[in-house]
Amino acid sequence: MPSSTVENYLKQIYLEQQPLGGSDLVPMGRLATAMAVTPGTATTMIKALAEANLVTYEPRTGVRLTKAGEQLALHVLRRHRLVELFLVKVLGLDWSEVHDEAEHLEHAVSDKVLERIDAYLGHPSVDPHGDPIPTSKGKVTPQKLQSLAECDLNQPLRIARIADQEPAFLQFLHRSGLIPGVALTIQSRDPHADSVLLKLANKSPLSLGTAAAAKILVEPA
Amino acid sequence: MPSSTVENYLKQIYLEQQPLGGSDLVPMGRLATAMAVTPGTATTMIKALAEANLVTYEPRTGVRLTKAGEQLALHVLRRHRLVELFLVKVLGLDWSEVHDEAEHLEHAVSDKVLERIDAYLGHPSVDPHGDPIPTSKGKVTPQKLQSLAECDLNQPLRIARIADQEPAFLQFLHRSGLIPGVALTIQSRDPHADSVLLKLANKSPLSLGTAAAAKILVEPA
DNA sequence: ATACTGACTTTGATTAGTCAAAGTCAAGGT
DNA sequence: ACCTTGACTTTGACTAATCAAAGTCAGTAT
C-alpha cells in the first residue's frame, strides 16, 4: 500500500496536471510549492515515484503521471470528494471546512467503507464544490465549463463548480449566495476595472474581481 | 499533536492496565506483544513517552499512564468506539469488521467531526461490543459486570459486553445469537469439562468453553 | 562568447519508528 | 555462593520523509 505521503504527491500532480491542459509535464518547482516542501524534497520523492513506475520524470523539466499513477491519484480523489460530500450531507458540516477534514480522512477510509458511503449518498457525481467524483474504476466524466471571467454576457447561467478550496473564499461565496446550482447572468465585464458585474435572482447586482470570477465555473442554464 | 503511533501505545497501555485491576504497572513484555513490536522498540518508545510525561516508567518493572496520558488514551478510545458505532448504525457495516476499520479512522477524525458523530448517534454510552464510550471530558462510567464464567446459575441475565475484538469470534457469537442485549440463563457449569451450558429464549441449549464464556460479560436482567 | 540568474539537483544531516543482536539484570535452583 | 534462565535494555543499523546549503545546468542579457 502507498503511504499517505505518496498518495498526496500523486493527487497533487494530478491536480496540477489538469489546468495545464491534460497530460503536460508539471514543473518540479510548482509541485514543491503545492506540497509545501523544499525543492530537494520533491526531487527525492519524485525519483522514488518514478522508480515505482507511478510517474515519468524528466530531470529539470518536470513530472507526469503514468496510467498506474493516475489511477491511484483518481482513487485518492474519489475518497476525498466522497468524504467531503458525506461530511456536508450527513454530518452537516460547513461547505467551507470539509476540505481540510477530508484531507486527513481520505487516507484512512477503506474501500469497503468508501463504497458504503457512495451507496448511502446515492452514487453522486459531484462533491459539495461541484468537483467531479471519479468512479471506483477511476473514470472522470469531463466537465465542459466556462468561468465567469470568460463566458458570454446576458446569458442564463448556473453555477456548477468552485475551483478553489480556501475556507475564507468559500465563506464569502456562501454569504453572497454564489453556491453550486444558483442561477445568474453576467451584466457586464470591465477589463480596465478588472471586474465582472453579476445579477442573481431576487438580489441586487454584485461585483467580482476577475481573479475571483475565474474560480467560479458555470454552465448554460 | 501526538502521532498515531503514540496514540496507539497510550491506548494499548490503558487497555492492558484495566484487567490488571486499575492502576497497576504494565510489564514491558506484555506491551511489546500487544503492539506487535520487539521488546527493544517498546523500551525506546516508552522512554520517549516518559520524557513527555505521558507515562511513568520503572525500568525492568513496567509502565503506567500519568493523568495526562490517561486523558489522551481515553480520547483515542472515545474516537475508536464512536467510529465503530457509527460504522455499524449508519453505514451498516458488520459488527465483526468495524474494529479494524476504526483502528485507522480513530487517528483521522477531528474533534469537530467526532462531536457531530456523537450527536448524530444521540450521545451513546456504549459501542457495538458493549464497550463504554468515554465522554469528551475523558470520563468512563465504570461497569460492574460479571462474565459467564463466574456468575450465578439459573439467574435471568442479559449480555452487556463482549471483551474481545477477533472478527472470527464475533462472527461465531453473531451466528449463535450471543449479542449485547440478549437475555439468557446459565443452566450449568462443569469445571472438569471446562464448559458452561447456556439457555437463550426460543433456542436449544448451547455449550461454551470457559475461555469463550469469560469473554462474555453480563448483567442481571 | 561570457557571465548572470533562477530553477532544479545533490549532499549531508535530522527525526520518528523500527529490528536484530548483544548486553545486563534479577530471581530461582542447585 | 554460583550459575542458569528469561525478561528487559542497549547498541547499531535501517527506511521514510524531510530541510539546509552547496552544486549544477540552461536560458537570457549583455
Short mmCIF file of C-alpha atoms (C1' of nucleotides) in Angstrom, two decimals:
data_model
loop_
_atom_site.label_atom_id
_atom_site.label_comp_id
_atom_site.label_asym_id
_atom_site.label_seq_id
_atom_site.Cartn_x
_atom_site.Cartn_y
_atom_site.Cartn_z
CA MET A 1 0.00 0.00 0.00
CA PRO A 2 1.21 3.51 -0.80
CA SER A 3 1.89 5.79 2.18
CA SER A 4 -0.32 8.81 2.63
CA THR A 5 2.64 10.96 1.56
CA VAL A 6 2.80 9.11 -1.75
CA GLU A 7 -0.96 9.46 -2.15
CA ASN A 8 -0.68 13.19 -1.58
CA TYR A 9 2.07 13.64 -4.14
CA LEU A 10 0.13 11.70 -6.77
CA LYS A 11 -3.07 13.60 -6.07
CA GLN A 12 -1.25 16.89 -6.29
CA ILE A 13 0.46 16.02 -9.55
CA TYR A 14 -2.93 15.10 -10.98
CA LEU A 15 -4.45 18.39 -9.84
CA GLU A 16 -1.53 20.42 -11.21
CA GLN A 17 -1.62 18.49 -14.46
CA GLN A 18 -5.28 19.32 -15.20
CA PRO A 19 -5.21 23.11 -15.72
CA LEU A 20 -2.02 22.65 -17.75
CA GLY A 21 -4.24 21.14 -20.39
CA GLY A 22 -4.35 17.41 -19.96
CA SER A 23 -1.12 15.48 -19.84
CA ASP A 24 1.57 18.13 -19.69
CA LEU A 25 4.67 17.91 -17.56
CA VAL A 26 4.31 19.50 -14.14
CA PRO A 27 7.42 21.54 -13.28
CA MET A 28 9.14 20.46 -10.06
CA GLY A 29 9.01 23.94 -8.57
CA ARG A 30 5.26 24.10 -8.92
CA LEU A 31 4.89 20.71 -7.29
CA ALA A 32 7.25 21.55 -4.44
CA THR A 33 5.29 24.74 -3.73
CA ALA A 34 1.96 22.93 -3.84
CA MET A 35 3.24 20.26 -1.46
CA ALA A 36 4.83 22.87 0.80
CA VAL A 37 8.22 21.15 0.78
CA THR A 38 11.67 22.30 -0.34
CA PRO A 39 12.57 21.59 -3.98
CA GLY A 40 15.13 19.00 -2.90
CA THR A 41 12.49 17.02 -1.04
CA ALA A 42 10.25 16.94 -4.09
CA THR A 43 13.12 15.79 -6.31
CA THR A 44 13.90 12.90 -3.95
CA MET A 45 10.28 11.85 -3.71
CA ILE A 46 9.68 12.04 -7.45
CA LYS A 47 12.72 9.88 -8.15
CA ALA A 48 11.22 7.25 -5.87
CA LEU A 49 7.82 7.51 -7.57
CA ALA A 50 9.48 7.16 -10.97
CA GLU A 51 11.29 4.06 -9.67
CA ALA A 52 7.87 2.65 -8.74
CA ASN A 53 6.50 3.48 -12.22
CA LEU A 54 3.90 5.85 -10.87
CA VAL A 55 5.30 8.87 -12.72
CA THR A 56 7.65 9.61 -15.60
CA TYR A 57 10.33 12.07 -14.64
CA GLU A 58 12.38 14.28 -16.90
CA PRO A 59 15.07 15.97 -14.80
CA ARG A 60 14.97 19.76 -14.89
CA THR A 61 11.79 19.63 -16.90
CA GLY A 62 9.01 18.05 -14.88
CA VAL A 63 6.91 15.10 -13.96
CA ARG A 64 3.84 13.37 -15.39
CA LEU A 65 1.62 10.59 -14.02
CA THR A 66 1.76 7.17 -15.63
CA LYS A 67 -1.50 5.23 -16.13
CA ALA A 68 -0.89 3.46 -12.82
CA GLY A 69 -0.12 6.74 -11.05
CA GLU A 70 -3.21 8.37 -12.48
CA GLN A 71 -5.44 5.52 -11.34
CA LEU A 72 -4.06 5.84 -7.84
CA ALA A 73 -4.50 9.62 -7.89
CA LEU A 74 -8.09 9.26 -9.03
CA HIS A 75 -8.78 6.74 -6.30
CA VAL A 76 -7.50 9.19 -3.70
CA LEU A 77 -9.56 11.97 -5.25
CA ARG A 78 -12.64 9.76 -5.14
CA ARG A 79 -12.11 9.14 -1.44
CA HIS A 80 -11.53 12.83 -0.82
CA ARG A 81 -14.62 14.04 -2.63
CA LEU A 82 -16.99 11.36 -1.36
CA VAL A 83 -15.84 12.08 2.18
CA GLU A 84 -16.42 15.81 1.64
CA LEU A 85 -19.94 15.24 0.43
CA PHE A 86 -20.65 12.82 3.26
CA LEU A 87 -19.48 15.32 5.86
CA VAL A 88 -21.76 18.01 4.40
CA LYS A 89 -24.82 15.91 3.65
CA VAL A 90 -24.83 13.54 6.61
CA LEU A 91 -22.94 15.24 9.42
CA GLY A 92 -23.98 18.76 8.45
CA LEU A 93 -20.53 20.29 8.32
CA ASP A 94 -19.99 23.55 6.59
CA TRP A 95 -19.12 23.68 2.91
CA SER A 96 -16.04 25.72 3.69
CA GLU A 97 -14.48 23.43 6.27
CA VAL A 98 -14.80 19.95 4.80
CA HIS A 99 -11.76 20.15 2.55
CA ASP A 100 -9.29 20.11 5.42
CA GLU A 101 -11.18 17.34 7.23
CA ALA A 102 -11.23 15.21 4.10
CA GLU A 103 -7.52 15.79 3.64
CA HIS A 104 -6.95 13.56 6.67
CA LEU A 105 -9.81 11.11 6.25
CA GLU A 106 -9.01 10.31 2.61
CA HIS A 107 -6.05 8.23 3.79
CA ALA A 108 -7.93 6.29 6.47
CA VAL A 109 -11.09 5.21 4.64
CA SER A 110 -11.07 1.64 3.36
CA ASP A 111 -12.59 0.62 0.04
CA LYS A 112 -15.39 -1.13 1.88
CA VAL A 113 -16.36 1.95 3.87
CA LEU A 114 -15.96 4.12 0.80
CA GLU A 115 -18.43 2.08 -1.24
CA ARG A 116 -20.91 2.19 1.66
CA ILE A 117 -20.60 5.97 1.72
CA ASP A 118 -21.05 6.09 -2.05
CA ALA A 119 -24.22 3.98 -1.83
CA TYR A 120 -25.54 5.95 1.16
CA LEU A 121 -25.23 9.16 -0.89
CA GLY A 122 -26.87 7.56 -3.93
CA HIS A 123 -23.75 7.37 -6.12
CA PRO A 124 -23.29 11.13 -6.50
CA SER A 125 -21.32 12.59 -9.40
CA VAL A 126 -20.02 15.79 -7.83
CA ASP A 127 -18.82 16.91 -4.40
CA PRO A 128 -20.07 19.98 -2.47
CA HIS A 129 -17.83 22.27 -4.55
CA GLY A 130 -19.01 20.79 -7.83
CA ASP A 131 -15.77 18.86 -8.36
CA PRO A 132 -16.48 15.61 -10.22
CA ILE A 133 -16.17 12.37 -8.26
CA PRO A 134 -14.19 9.68 -10.13
CA THR A 135 -15.87 6.29 -10.35
CA SER A 136 -14.49 3.31 -8.45
CA LYS A 137 -12.93 2.25 -11.76
CA GLY A 138 -11.07 5.56 -12.00
CA LYS A 139 -13.13 7.33 -14.66
CA VAL A 140 -13.99 11.03 -14.53
CA THR A 141 -16.70 12.41 -16.80
CA PRO A 142 -15.07 15.52 -18.26
CA GLN A 143 -16.93 18.72 -17.49
CA LYS A 144 -17.02 21.42 -20.16
CA LEU A 145 -17.48 24.51 -18.06
CA GLN A 146 -16.58 28.15 -18.56
CA SER A 147 -15.59 30.53 -15.82
CA LEU A 148 -17.36 33.79 -15.04
CA ALA A 149 -14.23 35.54 -16.31
CA GLU A 150 -14.67 34.26 -19.85
CA CYS A 151 -18.29 33.38 -20.73
CA ASP A 152 -20.86 35.44 -22.62
CA LEU A 153 -22.86 38.33 -21.20
CA ASN A 154 -26.61 38.29 -20.57
CA GLN A 155 -26.96 34.52 -20.90
CA PRO A 156 -28.83 32.49 -18.27
CA LEU A 157 -26.12 30.60 -16.36
CA ARG A 158 -25.94 28.21 -13.44
CA ILE A 159 -23.00 27.86 -11.06
CA ALA A 160 -21.56 24.37 -11.47
CA ARG A 161 -18.27 24.36 -9.64
CA ILE A 162 -15.91 26.37 -7.45
CA ALA A 163 -12.28 25.86 -8.37
CA ASP A 164 -10.82 26.84 -5.00
CA GLN A 165 -10.84 25.29 -1.53
CA GLU A 166 -9.88 28.29 0.61
CA PRO A 167 -12.29 28.35 3.58
CA ALA A 168 -12.35 32.17 3.67
CA PHE A 169 -13.18 32.43 -0.04
CA LEU A 170 -15.84 29.74 0.24
CA GLN A 171 -17.40 31.50 3.21
CA PHE A 172 -17.53 34.72 1.20
CA LEU A 173 -19.24 32.90 -1.67
CA HIS A 174 -21.75 31.39 0.71
CA ARG A 175 -22.58 34.79 2.19
CA SER A 176 -23.02 36.15 -1.33
CA GLY A 177 -25.23 33.28 -2.44
CA LEU A 178 -22.71 32.09 -5.02
CA ILE A 179 -23.06 28.36 -4.48
CA PRO A 180 -23.35 25.50 -6.98
CA GLY A 181 -26.83 25.28 -8.54
CA VAL A 182 -27.60 29.00 -8.29
CA ALA A 183 -28.79 30.79 -11.46
CA LEU A 184 -27.31 34.09 -12.60
CA THR A 185 -26.37 36.24 -15.58
CA ILE A 186 -23.37 38.43 -16.26
CA GLN A 187 -24.49 42.01 -16.75
CA SER A 188 -21.18 43.48 -17.80
CA ARG A 189 -17.44 42.99 -17.72
CA ASP A 190 -14.86 45.76 -17.45
CA PRO A 191 -11.28 44.71 -18.31
CA HIS A 192 -9.84 48.02 -17.13
CA ALA A 193 -11.51 47.87 -13.77
CA ASP A 194 -10.68 44.14 -13.69
CA SER A 195 -14.24 43.35 -12.62
CA VAL A 196 -17.39 41.45 -13.52
CA LEU A 197 -20.92 42.54 -12.63
CA LEU A 198 -23.29 39.69 -11.74
CA LYS A 199 -27.06 39.53 -11.30
CA LEU A 200 -28.65 36.82 -9.19
CA ALA A 201 -32.42 36.36 -9.00
CA ASN A 202 -34.00 38.49 -6.23
CA LYS A 203 -30.69 40.13 -5.38
CA SER A 204 -29.01 43.40 -6.13
CA PRO A 205 -26.12 43.28 -8.62
CA LEU A 206 -22.79 42.02 -7.31
CA SER A 207 -19.32 42.97 -8.49
CA LEU A 208 -16.43 40.50 -8.51
CA GLY A 209 -12.74 40.83 -9.37
CA THR A 210 -11.52 38.80 -12.35
CA ALA A 211 -9.36 36.55 -10.18
CA ALA A 212 -12.40 35.57 -8.10
CA ALA A 213 -14.65 35.29 -11.16
CA ALA A 214 -12.16 32.90 -12.77
CA LYS A 215 -12.65 30.47 -9.88
CA ILE A 216 -16.41 30.25 -10.42
CA LEU A 217 -17.30 27.81 -13.17
CA VAL A 218 -20.71 27.88 -14.81
CA GLU A 219 -22.82 26.07 -17.39
CA PRO A 220 -25.71 27.37 -19.55
CA ALA A 221 -28.93 27.25 -17.50
CA MET B 1 -0.24 16.73 18.35
CA PRO B 2 0.70 13.15 19.22
CA SER B 3 1.47 10.83 16.31
CA SER B 4 -0.85 7.92 15.68
CA THR B 5 1.92 5.63 16.95
CA VAL B 6 1.94 7.46 20.27
CA GLU B 7 -1.85 7.32 20.39
CA ASN B 8 -1.74 3.57 19.82
CA TYR B 9 0.79 2.98 22.58
CA LEU B 10 -1.22 5.03 25.07
CA LYS B 11 -4.47 3.31 24.13
CA GLN B 12 -2.82 -0.09 24.48
CA ILE B 13 -1.31 0.71 27.86
CA TYR B 14 -4.75 1.80 29.03
CA LEU B 15 -6.36 -1.41 27.78
CA GLU B 16 -3.66 -3.57 29.36
CA GLN B 17 -3.88 -1.65 32.60
CA GLN B 18 -7.60 -2.25 33.07
CA PRO B 19 -7.79 -6.03 33.59
CA LEU B 20 -4.74 -5.75 35.87
CA GLY B 21 -7.09 -4.11 38.32
CA GLY B 22 -6.92 -0.37 37.86
CA SER B 23 -3.61 1.37 38.02
CA ASP B 24 -1.06 -1.43 38.04
CA LEU B 25 2.20 -1.36 36.16
CA VAL B 26 2.02 -2.95 32.71
CA PRO B 27 5.08 -5.15 32.09
CA MET B 28 7.09 -4.17 29.01
CA GLY B 29 6.89 -7.64 27.51
CA ARG B 30 3.12 -7.61 27.59
CA LEU B 31 3.03 -4.21 25.94
CA ALA B 32 5.55 -5.19 23.26
CA THR B 33 3.48 -8.27 22.41
CA ALA B 34 0.26 -6.28 22.27
CA MET B 35 1.84 -3.68 19.99
CA ALA B 36 3.45 -6.38 17.84
CA VAL B 37 6.92 -4.84 18.14
CA THR B 38 10.19 -6.18 19.51
CA PRO B 39 10.88 -5.52 23.21
CA GLY B 40 13.62 -3.04 22.31
CA THR B 41 11.24 -0.93 20.27
CA ALA B 42 8.79 -0.75 23.15
CA THR B 43 11.55 0.26 25.57
CA THR B 44 12.64 3.11 23.27
CA MET B 45 9.11 4.35 22.76
CA ILE B 46 8.23 4.20 26.44
CA LYS B 47 11.32 6.21 27.36
CA ALA B 48 10.12 8.90 24.97
CA LEU B 49 6.60 8.81 26.42
CA ALA B 50 8.04 9.08 29.94
CA GLU B 51 10.08 12.08 28.79
CA ALA B 52 6.81 13.66 27.62
CA ASN B 53 5.16 12.91 30.98
CA LEU B 54 2.54 10.67 29.45
CA VAL B 55 3.65 7.59 31.39
CA THR B 56 5.74 6.75 34.44
CA TYR B 57 8.36 4.15 33.65
CA GLU B 58 10.11 1.84 36.08
CA PRO B 59 12.85 0.02 34.18
CA ARG B 60 12.56 -3.76 34.26
CA THR B 61 9.25 -3.45 36.04
CA GLY B 62 6.73 -1.75 33.82
CA VAL B 63 4.85 1.30 32.75
CA ARG B 64 1.77 3.19 33.93
CA LEU B 65 -0.19 6.08 32.42
CA THR B 66 0.01 9.51 34.03
CA LYS B 67 -3.18 11.59 34.31
CA ALA B 68 -2.25 13.32 31.05
CA GLY B 69 -1.52 10.01 29.33
CA GLU B 70 -4.79 8.53 30.53
CA GLN B 71 -6.77 11.51 29.24
CA LEU B 72 -5.16 11.11 25.84
CA ALA B 73 -5.79 7.36 25.85
CA LEU B 74 -9.44 7.91 26.73
CA HIS B 75 -9.80 10.44 23.96
CA VAL B 76 -8.46 7.93 21.45
CA LEU B 77 -10.77 5.26 22.85
CA ARG B 78 -13.72 7.63 22.52
CA ARG B 79 -12.89 8.20 18.87
CA HIS B 80 -12.45 4.49 18.27
CA ARG B 81 -15.72 3.46 19.86
CA LEU B 82 -17.86 6.24 18.41
CA VAL B 83 -16.48 5.46 14.96
CA GLU B 84 -17.28 1.77 15.45
CA LEU B 85 -20.85 2.52 16.41
CA PHE B 86 -21.23 4.96 13.52
CA LEU B 87 -19.99 2.40 11.02
CA VAL B 88 -22.50 -0.17 12.30
CA LYS B 89 -25.52 2.09 12.83
CA VAL B 90 -25.18 4.45 9.87
CA LEU B 91 -23.18 2.65 7.21
CA GLY B 92 -24.46 -0.80 8.10
CA LEU B 93 -21.11 -2.49 8.46
CA ASP B 94 -20.86 -5.78 10.25
CA TRP B 95 -20.29 -5.95 13.96
CA SER B 96 -17.27 -8.14 13.42
CA GLU B 97 -15.39 -5.94 10.96
CA VAL B 98 -15.65 -2.45 12.41
CA HIS B 99 -12.80 -2.80 14.87
CA ASP B 100 -10.13 -2.88 12.19
CA GLU B 101 -11.72 -0.04 10.25
CA ALA B 102 -11.92 2.10 13.38
CA GLU B 103 -8.28 1.33 14.11
CA HIS B 104 -7.38 3.53 11.14
CA LEU B 105 -10.14 6.12 11.35
CA GLU B 106 -9.58 6.87 15.04
CA HIS B 107 -6.43 8.81 14.09
CA ALA B 108 -8.00 10.82 11.28
CA VAL B 109 -11.22 12.06 12.88
CA SER B 110 -11.12 15.64 14.17
CA ASP B 111 -12.83 16.75 17.35
CA LYS B 112 -15.39 18.63 15.31
CA VAL B 113 -16.36 15.59 13.25
CA LEU B 114 -16.31 13.42 16.36
CA GLU B 115 -18.80 15.58 18.19
CA ARG B 116 -21.07 15.59 15.12
CA ILE B 117 -20.95 11.81 15.08
CA ASP B 118 -21.68 11.73 18.81
CA ALA B 119 -24.71 13.99 18.35
CA TYR B 120 -25.90 12.07 15.27
CA LEU B 121 -25.90 8.88 17.33
CA GLY B 122 -27.68 10.56 20.26
CA HIS B 123 -24.72 10.58 22.66
CA PRO B 124 -24.49 6.83 23.07
CA SER B 125 -22.81 5.28 26.11
CA VAL B 126 -21.57 2.00 24.63
CA ASP B 127 -20.18 0.82 21.30
CA PRO B 128 -21.44 -2.21 19.29
CA HIS B 129 -19.49 -4.59 21.53
CA GLY B 130 -20.83 -3.03 24.71
CA ASP B 131 -17.54 -1.27 25.47
CA PRO B 132 -18.22 2.02 27.30
CA ILE B 133 -17.60 5.23 25.35
CA PRO B 134 -15.62 7.81 27.37
CA THR B 135 -17.14 11.30 27.47
CA SER B 136 -15.46 14.20 25.70
CA LYS B 137 -14.10 15.18 29.10
CA GLY B 138 -12.46 11.79 29.47
CA LYS B 139 -14.78 10.13 31.97
CA VAL B 140 -15.83 6.48 31.79
CA THR B 141 -18.78 5.25 33.83
CA PRO B 142 -17.42 2.07 35.41
CA GLN B 143 -19.40 -1.04 34.51
CA LYS B 144 -19.83 -3.69 37.16
CA LEU B 145 -20.30 -6.77 35.03
CA GLN B 146 -19.65 -10.44 35.60
CA SER B 147 -18.56 -12.89 32.95
CA LEU B 148 -20.43 -16.05 32.05
CA ALA B 149 -17.51 -17.94 33.54
CA GLU B 150 -18.15 -16.63 37.05
CA CYS B 151 -21.77 -15.55 37.65
CA ASP B 152 -24.59 -17.45 39.33
CA LEU B 153 -26.62 -20.27 37.79
CA ASN B 154 -30.30 -20.02 36.85
CA GLN B 155 -30.48 -16.24 37.17
CA PRO B 156 -32.01 -14.14 34.39
CA LEU B 157 -29.08 -12.40 32.70
CA ARG B 158 -28.55 -10.04 29.79
CA ILE B 159 -25.44 -9.85 27.64
CA ALA B 160 -23.84 -6.45 28.15
CA ARG B 161 -20.41 -6.62 26.58
CA ILE B 162 -18.01 -8.76 24.57
CA ALA B 163 -14.44 -8.43 25.76
CA ASP B 164 -12.79 -9.49 22.50
CA GLN B 165 -12.45 -7.95 19.04
CA GLU B 166 -11.49 -11.00 16.98
CA PRO B 167 -13.67 -10.96 13.84
CA ALA B 168 -13.91 -14.77 13.75
CA PHE B 169 -15.03 -14.97 17.38
CA LEU B 170 -17.53 -12.14 16.90
CA GLN B 171 -18.96 -13.84 13.82
CA PHE B 172 -19.40 -17.03 15.81
CA LEU B 173 -21.22 -15.13 18.56
CA HIS B 174 -23.46 -13.49 15.99
CA ARG B 175 -24.36 -16.85 14.45
CA SER B 176 -25.12 -18.17 17.94
CA GLY B 177 -27.28 -15.18 18.87
CA LEU B 178 -24.91 -14.12 21.64
CA ILE B 179 -25.01 -10.37 21.08
CA PRO B 180 -25.36 -7.49 23.54
CA GLY B 181 -28.92 -7.07 24.83
CA VAL B 182 -29.85 -10.74 24.52
CA ALA B 183 -31.37 -12.45 27.58
CA LEU B 184 -30.17 -15.84 28.85
CA THR B 185 -29.57 -18.01 31.87
CA ILE B 186 -26.75 -20.34 32.79
CA GLN B 187 -28.10 -23.86 33.20
CA SER B 188 -24.96 -25.50 34.50
CA ARG B 189 -21.22 -25.20 34.72
CA ASP B 190 -18.77 -28.10 34.67
CA PRO B 191 -15.24 -27.23 35.82
CA HIS B 192 -13.87 -30.62 34.77
CA ALA B 193 -15.25 -30.39 31.25
CA ASP B 194 -14.22 -26.72 31.24
CA SER B 195 -17.63 -25.76 29.89
CA VAL B 196 -20.76 -23.70 30.55
CA LEU B 197 -24.25 -24.60 29.39
CA LEU B 198 -26.40 -21.64 28.31
CA LYS B 199 -30.10 -21.25 27.60
CA LEU B 200 -31.39 -18.47 25.33
CA ALA B 201 -35.11 -17.84 24.86
CA ASN B 202 -36.56 -19.92 21.99
CA LYS B 203 -33.30 -21.73 21.39
CA SER B 204 -31.83 -25.07 22.28
CA PRO B 205 -29.14 -25.08 24.99
CA LEU B 206 -25.66 -24.02 23.94
CA SER B 207 -22.36 -25.16 25.38
CA LEU B 208 -19.36 -22.83 25.61
CA GLY B 209 -15.76 -23.36 26.75
CA THR B 210 -14.66 -21.39 29.80
CA ALA B 211 -12.23 -19.25 27.79
CA ALA B 212 -15.05 -18.12 25.49
CA ALA B 213 -17.50 -17.71 28.38
CA ALA B 214 -15.02 -15.45 30.17
CA LYS B 215 -15.17 -13.01 27.25
CA ILE B 216 -18.94 -12.59 27.51
CA LEU B 217 -19.91 -10.10 30.18
CA VAL B 218 -23.45 -9.98 31.56
CA GLU B 219 -25.64 -8.05 33.97
CA PRO B 220 -28.75 -9.18 35.88
CA ALA B 221 -31.78 -8.86 33.58
"C1'" DA C 1 31.14 34.33 -26.08
"C1'" DT C 2 30.69 35.11 -21.14
"C1'" DA C 3 28.60 35.82 -17.21
"C1'" DC C 4 24.37 36.12 -14.56
"C1'" DT C 5 20.12 34.29 -12.79
"C1'" DG C 6 16.74 31.33 -11.35
"C1'" DA C 7 15.30 26.65 -11.33
"C1'" DC C 8 16.47 22.40 -10.24
"C1'" DT C 9 19.53 18.53 -8.13
"C1'" DT C 10 22.82 16.69 -4.86
"C1'" DT C 11 24.71 16.04 -0.49
"C1'" DG C 12 24.78 15.62 4.37
"C1'" DA C 13 22.19 15.76 8.36
"C1'" DT C 14 17.84 15.09 11.20
"C1'" DT C 15 13.62 12.84 13.27
"C1'" DA C 16 10.34 9.01 14.04
"C1'" DG C 17 9.84 4.39 14.22
"C1'" DT C 18 11.52 0.11 13.71
"C1'" DC C 19 14.53 -4.61 14.06
"C1'" DA C 20 18.41 -7.80 15.21
"C1'" DA C 21 21.62 -8.97 18.16
"C1'" DA C 22 24.48 -8.26 22.02
"C1'" DG C 23 24.46 -6.98 26.79
"C1'" DT C 24 22.59 -6.81 31.57
"C1'" DC C 25 19.90 -7.76 35.46
"C1'" DA C 26 17.14 -10.29 38.94
"C1'" DA C 27 15.15 -14.49 40.52
"C1'" DG C 28 15.37 -19.26 41.33
"C1'" DG C 29 17.77 -23.80 41.55
"C1'" DT C 30 21.41 -26.41 42.98
"C1'" DA D 1 27.58 -18.67 46.75
"C1'" DC D 2 27.21 -19.67 41.88
"C1'" DC D 3 25.10 -20.49 37.56
"C1'" DT D 4 21.25 -20.55 34.51
"C1'" DT D 5 17.28 -18.59 32.56
"C1'" DG D 6 14.14 -15.46 30.86
"C1'" DA D 7 12.88 -10.69 30.73
"C1'" DC D 8 14.30 -6.49 29.72
"C1'" DT D 9 17.68 -2.75 27.86
"C1'" DT D 10 21.27 -1.08 24.87
"C1'" DT D 11 23.53 -0.59 20.62
"C1'" DG D 12 23.98 -0.19 15.78
"C1'" DA D 13 21.68 -0.11 11.63
"C1'" DC D 14 17.85 0.72 8.54
"C1'" DT D 15 13.74 3.22 5.97
"C1'" DA D 16 10.76 7.13 5.01
"C1'" DA D 17 10.41 11.85 4.83
"C1'" DT D 18 12.20 15.92 5.49
"C1'" DC D 19 15.49 20.53 5.39
"C1'" DA D 20 19.59 23.49 4.58
"C1'" DA D 21 23.03 24.53 1.89
"C1'" DA D 22 26.11 23.68 -1.78
"C1'" DG D 23 26.38 22.41 -6.56
"C1'" DT D 24 24.85 22.33 -11.49
"C1'" DC D 25 22.52 23.46 -15.55
"C1'" DA D 26 20.05 26.06 -19.18
"C1'" DG D 27 18.46 30.13 -20.91
"C1'" DT D 28 18.92 35.39 -21.10
"C1'" DA D 29 21.43 39.52 -21.27
"C1'" DT D 30 24.98 41.85 -22.20
#
